[in-house]
mmCIF file of C-alpha atoms in Angstrom:
data_model
loop_
_atom_site.group_PDB
_atom_site.id
_atom_site.type_symbol
_atom_site.label_atom_id
_atom_site.label_comp_id
_atom_site.label_asym_id
_atom_site.label_seq_id
_atom_site.Cartn_x
_atom_site.Cartn_y
_atom_site.Cartn_z
ATOM 1 C CA MET L 1 0.000 0.000 0.000
ATOM 2 C CA LEU L 2 2.847 2.419 0.775
ATOM 3 C CA ASP L 3 4.328 1.743 -2.645
ATOM 4 C CA ARG L 4 1.056 2.809 -4.284
ATOM 5 C CA LEU L 5 0.903 5.915 -2.100
ATOM 6 C CA ILE L 6 4.488 6.828 -3.013
ATOM 7 C CA GLU L 7 3.768 6.269 -6.702
ATOM 8 C CA ARG L 8 0.718 8.531 -6.495
ATOM 9 C CA LEU L 9 2.666 11.120 -4.549
ATOM 10 C CA GLY L 10 5.509 11.085 -7.067
ATOM 11 C CA GLU L 11 3.073 12.005 -9.822
ATOM 12 C CA SER L 12 2.156 15.255 -8.079
ATOM 13 C CA LEU L 13 5.563 16.460 -6.887
ATOM 14 C CA HIS L 14 7.483 19.306 -8.493
ATOM 15 C CA ASP L 15 10.822 18.692 -10.199
ATOM 16 C CA SER L 16 12.596 20.274 -7.214
ATOM 17 C CA ASP L 17 10.850 17.977 -4.687
ATOM 18 C CA ARG L 18 12.327 14.735 -3.399
ATOM 19 C CA CYS L 19 10.620 11.675 -1.932
ATOM 20 C CA MET L 20 12.253 8.780 -0.083
ATOM 21 C CA HIS L 21 10.801 5.684 1.603
ATOM 22 C CA SER L 22 12.853 4.382 4.522
ATOM 23 C CA ASP L 23 12.990 0.824 5.856
ATOM 24 C CA ASP L 24 10.998 1.763 8.958
ATOM 25 C CA GLY L 25 7.913 2.609 6.895
ATOM 26 C CA LEU L 26 8.423 6.361 6.789
ATOM 27 C CA ILE L 27 8.042 8.506 3.706
ATOM 28 C CA TRP L 28 10.431 11.451 3.766
ATOM 29 C CA LEU L 29 9.661 14.457 1.583
ATOM 30 C CA LEU L 30 11.835 17.446 0.793
ATOM 31 C CA LEU L 31 9.610 20.160 -0.669
ATOM 32 C CA PRO L 32 11.700 23.326 -1.076
ATOM 33 C CA GLN L 33 8.942 25.359 -2.782
ATOM 34 C CA THR L 34 6.163 24.485 -0.306
ATOM 35 C CA ASP L 35 4.712 26.987 2.165
ATOM 36 C CA HIS L 36 2.435 26.371 5.182
ATOM 37 C CA GLN L 37 -0.815 26.402 3.191
ATOM 38 C CA ALA L 38 0.501 24.119 0.450
ATOM 39 C CA LEU L 39 1.781 21.757 3.143
ATOM 40 C CA ARG L 40 -1.673 21.605 4.778
ATOM 41 C CA ASP L 41 -3.211 20.931 1.363
ATOM 42 C CA LEU L 42 -0.703 18.143 0.710
ATOM 43 C CA GLU L 43 -1.391 16.615 4.131
ATOM 44 C CA GLN L 44 -5.121 16.481 3.345
ATOM 45 C CA GLN L 45 -4.462 15.049 -0.115
ATOM 46 C CA LEU L 46 -2.217 12.337 1.353
ATOM 47 C CA ALA L 47 -4.837 11.455 3.972
ATOM 48 C CA ASP L 48 -7.497 11.150 1.257
ATOM 49 C CA TRP L 49 -5.275 8.987 -0.969
ATOM 50 C CA PHE L 50 -4.305 6.805 1.977
ATOM 51 C CA LYS L 51 -7.936 6.293 2.963
ATOM 52 C CA ASN L 52 -8.867 5.348 -0.614
ATOM 53 C CA LEU L 53 -5.971 2.869 -0.854
ATOM 54 C CA GLN L 54 -7.072 0.953 2.230
ATOM 55 C CA THR L 55 -9.163 -1.772 0.662
ATOM 56 C CA ASP L 56 -8.969 -4.366 3.430
ATOM 57 C CA LYS L 57 -10.851 -3.004 6.449
ATOM 58 C CA ARG L 58 -9.269 -5.659 8.705
ATOM 59 C CA GLU L 59 -5.803 -4.247 8.126
ATOM 60 C CA GLN L 60 -6.350 -0.566 8.819
ATOM 61 C CA GLN L 61 -3.146 1.419 9.084
ATOM 62 C CA ALA L 62 -2.623 4.926 10.385
ATOM 63 C CA LEU L 63 -1.032 7.745 8.446
ATOM 64 C CA GLU L 64 0.985 10.065 10.656
ATOM 65 C CA PHE L 65 2.306 13.332 9.330
ATOM 66 C CA GLY L 66 5.120 15.511 10.656
ATOM 67 C CA ALA L 67 6.464 18.582 8.922
ATOM 68 C CA CYS L 68 8.803 21.499 9.285
ATOM 69 C CA VAL L 69 8.556 24.532 7.003
ATOM 70 C CA LEU L 70 11.901 26.189 6.451
ATOM 71 C CA PRO L 71 13.183 28.766 6.992
ATOM 72 C CA ASP L 72 10.066 29.819 8.976
ATOM 73 C CA GLN L 73 10.481 27.117 11.638
ATOM 74 C CA LEU L 74 14.266 27.083 11.653
ATOM 75 C CA ASN L 75 15.906 28.180 14.882
ATOM 76 C CA GLU L 76 19.294 29.856 14.893
ATOM 77 C CA ASN L 77 21.110 26.851 16.391
ATOM 78 C CA ASP L 78 19.291 24.110 14.457
ATOM 79 C CA ASP L 79 21.276 21.645 12.423
ATOM 80 C CA ALA L 80 20.222 18.615 10.383
ATOM 81 C CA GLU L 81 20.290 16.288 13.401
ATOM 82 C CA LEU L 82 17.995 18.549 15.438
ATOM 83 C CA LEU L 83 15.586 18.926 12.523
ATOM 84 C CA LEU L 84 15.353 15.149 12.113
ATOM 85 C CA LYS L 85 14.724 14.747 15.846
ATOM 86 C CA ARG L 86 11.983 17.383 15.690
ATOM 87 C CA LEU L 87 10.315 15.626 12.766
ATOM 88 C CA SER L 88 10.635 12.234 14.442
ATOM 89 C CA ALA L 89 9.016 13.616 17.595
ATOM 90 C CA ALA L 90 6.143 15.009 15.530
ATOM 91 C CA ILE L 91 5.192 11.539 14.315
ATOM 92 C CA ALA L 92 5.989 9.567 17.476
#
């Protein structure tokens, strides 16, 4: 199911966007041209796609979403490690 979601997502990303699926079932997105409103729209679109892809009601899965909009949410002392921890905490 995640593969189908990633395929669908890849069709709607910009050329500058990047999408990666990690072994722990996370989908990582880098969306350099995305603001807060576009991110909220994408979150809703992903939730809708995910709901439509769930065909077996016995195997319901949850879609969790964590995001950080840069540079708006970037603190002066943040580095890549801190950003990843912040995103991980958002979906934990």
